[in-house]
């Protein structure tokens, strides 16, 4: 059973567009949601994270919109650049136990120049 | 800043042999270290979670007998894949976290190929 789901599986946008990556979860106890960016051959790098007490988090062109009632969130990448082409993983955990992080299956983003 | 190093970055071993991988945290205390395996089919699989001064907790389908882990101090952890077979192939990731901090930082991974 996949506790964290992501869509789409892959996404292609043009340079300068906003890429929207979606994530949903099942466990209502999850209250911390980090997004990781992974380039081929590298480990995942923490990009931005949100706690469930907030409905929006912005950082350097990346924005998370969070809907607790619907148990979903999205990552918006504004003014996408070819260098943003990577796989993005949504993850979830409970702040009482952030050691146990559940990852989604990832969205592969391709930004075309 | 918080950095996590892993080595080797890539390794090839013959079926039935073992290999050890290491994880080093720099710039913070790795109070807890989680070892994952990433494969195309199964995204991130948590193998085990190690917290200093606590017992190592293995996830279902992973055992200490197969994946022994050492976490001797707040900056270092190692894991060995014993008797590796084809199904053990993948990218092994170390995620480390300091006490009281939500963020888990990952190393670049050790890619294991089994021939």
Short mmCIF file of C-alpha atoms in Angstrom, two decimals:
data_model
loop_
_atom_site.label_atom_id
_atom_site.label_comp_id
_atom_site.label_asym_id
_atom_site.label_seq_id
_atom_site.Cartn_x
_atom_site.Cartn_y
_atom_site.Cartn_z
CA UNK A 1 0.00 0.00 0.00
CA UNK A 2 1.52 3.28 -1.12
CA UNK A 3 1.04 5.78 1.68
CA UNK A 4 2.34 8.73 -0.31
CA UNK A 5 1.33 9.13 -3.92
CA UNK A 6 2.69 11.51 -6.49
CA UNK A 7 1.43 12.65 -9.84
CA UNK A 8 2.21 12.96 -12.59
CA UNK A 9 4.88 10.33 -12.92
CA UNK A 10 6.67 12.56 -15.40
CA UNK A 11 6.17 16.14 -16.46
CA UNK A 12 7.61 18.28 -19.21
CA UNK A 13 7.34 22.06 -19.17
CA UNK A 14 8.94 24.84 -21.16
CA UNK A 15 11.56 27.07 -19.66
CA UNK A 16 9.90 29.92 -17.78
CA UNK A 17 6.69 28.05 -17.06
CA UNK A 18 5.48 26.99 -13.63
CA UNK A 19 5.75 23.28 -12.99
CA UNK A 20 3.16 21.81 -10.64
CA UNK A 21 3.87 18.54 -8.91
CA UNK A 22 1.18 16.84 -6.85
CA UNK A 23 1.30 14.68 -3.78
CA UNK A 24 -1.33 13.02 -1.61
CA UNK A 25 -1.11 10.95 1.52
CA UNK A 26 -3.27 8.62 3.56
CA UNK A 27 -2.04 8.76 7.12
CA UNK A 28 -3.68 11.64 8.99
CA UNK A 29 -0.91 11.48 11.57
CA UNK A 30 1.62 12.78 9.03
CA UNK A 31 2.37 16.40 9.82
CA UNK A 32 5.74 17.09 8.24
CA UNK A 33 6.23 17.04 4.49
CA UNK A 34 9.67 17.53 2.94
CA UNK A 35 10.27 17.62 -0.78
CA UNK A 36 13.53 16.24 -2.11
CA UNK A 37 15.21 16.94 -5.43
CA UNK A 38 17.34 14.22 -6.94
CA UNK A 39 19.61 14.47 -9.95
CA UNK A 40 20.81 11.31 -11.73
CA UNK A 41 23.65 9.67 -9.91
CA UNK A 42 23.17 11.71 -6.76
CA UNK A 43 21.35 11.33 -3.49
CA UNK A 44 18.16 13.26 -2.74
CA UNK A 45 18.66 16.81 -1.55
CA UNK A 46 16.19 18.49 0.77
CA UNK A 47 14.52 21.24 -1.22
CA UNK A 48 11.74 22.65 0.91
CA UNK A 49 9.45 21.36 3.64
CA UNK A 50 6.17 22.27 5.27
CA UNK A 51 4.45 21.41 8.50
CA UNK A 52 0.74 20.76 8.60
CA UNK A 53 0.09 23.88 10.67
CA UNK A 54 0.80 25.91 7.54
CA UNK A 55 -0.96 25.96 4.21
CA UNK A 56 1.81 27.58 2.21
CA UNK A 57 5.58 27.71 2.24
CA UNK A 58 7.78 29.64 -0.15
CA UNK A 59 11.50 29.48 -0.68
CA UNK A 60 13.43 30.75 -3.68
CA UNK A 61 10.92 30.09 -6.44
CA UNK A 62 9.63 26.89 -4.86
CA UNK A 63 6.22 26.98 -3.18
CA UNK A 64 4.34 24.27 -1.34
CA UNK A 65 0.58 24.52 -1.13
CA UNK A 66 -0.88 22.27 1.54
CA UNK A 67 -4.46 21.15 2.06
CA UNK A 68 -4.84 19.28 5.31
CA UNK A 69 -8.51 18.49 4.87
CA UNK A 70 -7.94 16.92 1.48
CA UNK A 71 -4.63 15.36 2.53
CA UNK A 72 -2.80 16.65 -0.46
CA UNK A 73 -0.10 19.12 -1.30
CA UNK A 74 1.62 20.44 -4.35
CA UNK A 75 5.02 21.83 -5.21
CA UNK A 76 5.06 24.75 -7.60
CA UNK A 77 8.31 25.54 -9.35
CA UNK A 78 8.05 29.06 -10.69
CA UNK A 79 9.98 30.17 -13.76
CA UNK A 80 11.32 26.67 -14.38
CA UNK A 81 14.84 26.39 -15.75
CA UNK A 82 16.56 23.47 -17.51
CA UNK A 83 18.68 23.07 -14.39
CA UNK A 84 15.53 22.21 -12.47
CA UNK A 85 15.20 19.02 -14.49
CA UNK A 86 15.34 16.29 -11.90
CA UNK A 87 13.17 13.83 -10.03
CA UNK A 88 11.21 15.30 -7.16
CA UNK A 89 10.12 13.21 -4.22
CA UNK A 90 7.37 14.13 -1.82
CA UNK A 91 7.84 12.62 1.62
CA UNK A 92 5.86 12.52 4.83
CA UNK A 93 6.50 11.84 8.47
CA UNK A 94 5.19 12.58 11.92
CA UNK A 95 7.03 15.31 13.81
CA UNK A 96 6.95 13.00 16.83
CA UNK A 97 8.97 10.52 14.78
CA UNK A 98 10.66 12.22 11.84
CA UNK A 99 13.14 9.39 11.63
CA UNK A 100 10.57 7.31 9.79
CA UNK A 101 10.05 9.10 6.50
CA UNK A 102 7.73 7.69 3.86
CA UNK A 103 8.60 8.64 0.29
CA UNK A 104 6.40 8.93 -2.74
CA UNK A 105 7.35 7.37 -6.06
CA UNK A 106 8.60 10.63 -7.51
CA UNK A 107 7.85 12.94 -10.41
CA UNK A 108 10.44 13.23 -13.12
CA UNK A 109 10.50 16.83 -14.32
CA UNK A 110 11.97 17.84 -17.65
CA UNK A 111 12.31 21.53 -18.40
CA UNK A 112 12.82 22.18 -22.09
CA UNK A 113 14.68 25.29 -23.25
CA UNK B 1 26.17 23.42 6.61
CA UNK B 2 24.99 19.88 7.11
CA UNK B 3 26.71 17.40 4.82
CA UNK B 4 26.53 13.64 4.53
CA UNK B 5 29.20 11.67 2.73
CA UNK B 6 28.95 8.11 1.59
CA UNK B 7 31.62 5.80 0.25
CA UNK B 8 32.23 4.08 -1.88
CA UNK B 9 30.03 5.81 -4.44
CA UNK B 10 29.93 2.70 -6.60
CA UNK B 11 30.83 -0.87 -6.00
CA UNK B 12 30.59 -4.12 -7.88
CA UNK B 13 30.63 -7.45 -6.14
CA UNK B 14 30.21 -11.02 -7.17
CA UNK B 15 27.05 -12.83 -6.23
CA UNK B 16 27.38 -14.37 -2.78
CA UNK B 17 30.04 -11.97 -1.55
CA UNK B 18 29.65 -9.07 0.87
CA UNK B 19 30.39 -5.43 0.78
CA UNK B 20 30.53 -2.67 3.37
CA UNK B 21 29.42 0.91 2.87
CA UNK B 22 30.03 3.91 5.06
CA UNK B 23 28.22 7.10 5.95
CA UNK B 24 29.79 10.19 7.48
CA UNK B 25 27.96 13.24 8.79
CA UNK B 26 29.79 16.57 8.81
CA UNK B 27 28.58 19.79 10.39
CA UNK B 28 25.96 18.23 12.62
CA UNK B 29 25.43 15.30 14.93
CA UNK B 30 23.94 12.23 13.31
CA UNK B 31 21.82 11.25 16.28
CA UNK B 32 19.79 9.00 14.04
CA UNK B 33 20.76 7.38 10.78
CA UNK B 34 18.32 5.73 8.43
CA UNK B 35 19.53 3.40 5.71
CA UNK B 36 17.43 3.15 2.57
CA UNK B 37 17.65 1.27 -0.67
CA UNK B 38 16.42 3.03 -3.77
CA UNK B 39 15.50 1.02 -6.82
CA UNK B 40 13.46 1.89 -9.89
CA UNK B 41 10.79 -0.58 -8.89
CA UNK B 42 10.41 0.27 -5.24
CA UNK B 43 11.46 3.90 -4.82
CA UNK B 44 12.85 4.32 -1.29
CA UNK B 45 12.76 1.25 0.93
CA UNK B 46 13.68 1.87 4.54
CA UNK B 47 16.07 -0.86 5.65
CA UNK B 48 16.68 0.14 9.23
CA UNK B 49 16.84 3.04 11.59
CA UNK B 50 19.74 3.48 13.97
CA UNK B 51 19.66 5.89 16.88
CA UNK B 52 22.68 6.37 19.08
CA UNK B 53 22.23 4.61 22.42
CA UNK B 54 19.21 2.68 21.16
CA UNK B 55 18.71 -0.63 19.45
CA UNK B 56 18.72 -0.64 15.66
CA UNK B 57 15.24 -1.15 14.26
CA UNK B 58 14.92 -3.13 11.06
CA UNK B 59 11.96 -2.89 8.75
CA UNK B 60 10.00 -5.88 7.58
CA UNK B 61 11.91 -7.85 4.94
CA UNK B 62 15.26 -6.63 6.21
CA UNK B 63 17.29 -8.32 8.93
CA UNK B 64 20.40 -7.70 10.94
CA UNK B 65 21.73 -11.00 9.68
CA UNK B 66 21.66 -9.69 6.13
CA UNK B 67 22.32 -5.98 6.68
CA UNK B 68 24.37 -5.53 9.86
CA UNK B 69 24.69 -1.87 10.83
CA UNK B 70 27.16 -0.09 13.06
CA UNK B 71 26.56 3.39 14.49
CA UNK B 72 29.42 3.89 16.94
CA UNK B 73 29.33 7.67 17.28
CA UNK B 74 27.48 10.83 16.28
CA UNK B 75 29.22 11.20 12.93
CA UNK B 76 29.61 7.74 11.48
CA UNK B 77 27.59 4.71 10.48
CA UNK B 78 28.29 1.71 8.31
CA UNK B 79 26.21 -1.04 6.83
CA UNK B 80 27.27 -4.30 5.25
CA UNK B 81 25.32 -6.22 2.65
CA UNK B 82 26.11 -9.83 3.37
CA UNK B 83 25.88 -12.54 0.77
CA UNK B 84 24.70 -10.15 -1.91
CA UNK B 85 22.51 -11.35 -4.74
CA UNK B 86 20.91 -9.72 -7.75
CA UNK B 87 17.89 -8.53 -5.79
CA UNK B 88 20.21 -6.49 -3.56
CA UNK B 89 21.18 -4.21 -6.41
CA UNK B 90 20.34 -0.56 -6.02
CA UNK B 91 21.37 2.75 -4.60
CA UNK B 92 21.90 2.58 -0.85
CA UNK B 93 21.24 5.88 0.85
CA UNK B 94 22.12 7.08 4.28
CA UNK B 95 19.83 9.72 5.79
CA UNK B 96 21.02 11.39 8.96
CA UNK B 97 19.24 13.65 11.41
CA UNK B 98 20.17 15.54 14.52
CA UNK B 99 18.11 15.38 17.67
CA UNK B 100 15.27 17.89 17.76
CA UNK B 101 15.59 18.72 14.07
CA UNK B 102 13.02 17.66 11.51
CA UNK B 103 15.24 17.65 8.46
CA UNK B 104 16.86 14.43 7.34
CA UNK B 105 19.94 14.93 5.17
CA UNK B 106 21.04 12.35 2.64
CA UNK B 107 24.36 11.33 1.27
CA UNK B 108 24.96 10.73 -2.44
CA UNK B 109 24.47 7.00 -2.01
CA UNK B 110 26.46 3.87 -2.71
CA UNK B 111 25.41 2.15 -5.91
CA UNK B 112 25.71 -1.59 -5.59
CA UNK B 113 25.97 -3.79 -8.65
CA UNK B 114 25.94 -7.54 -8.17
CA UNK B 115 27.33 -9.74 -10.92
#
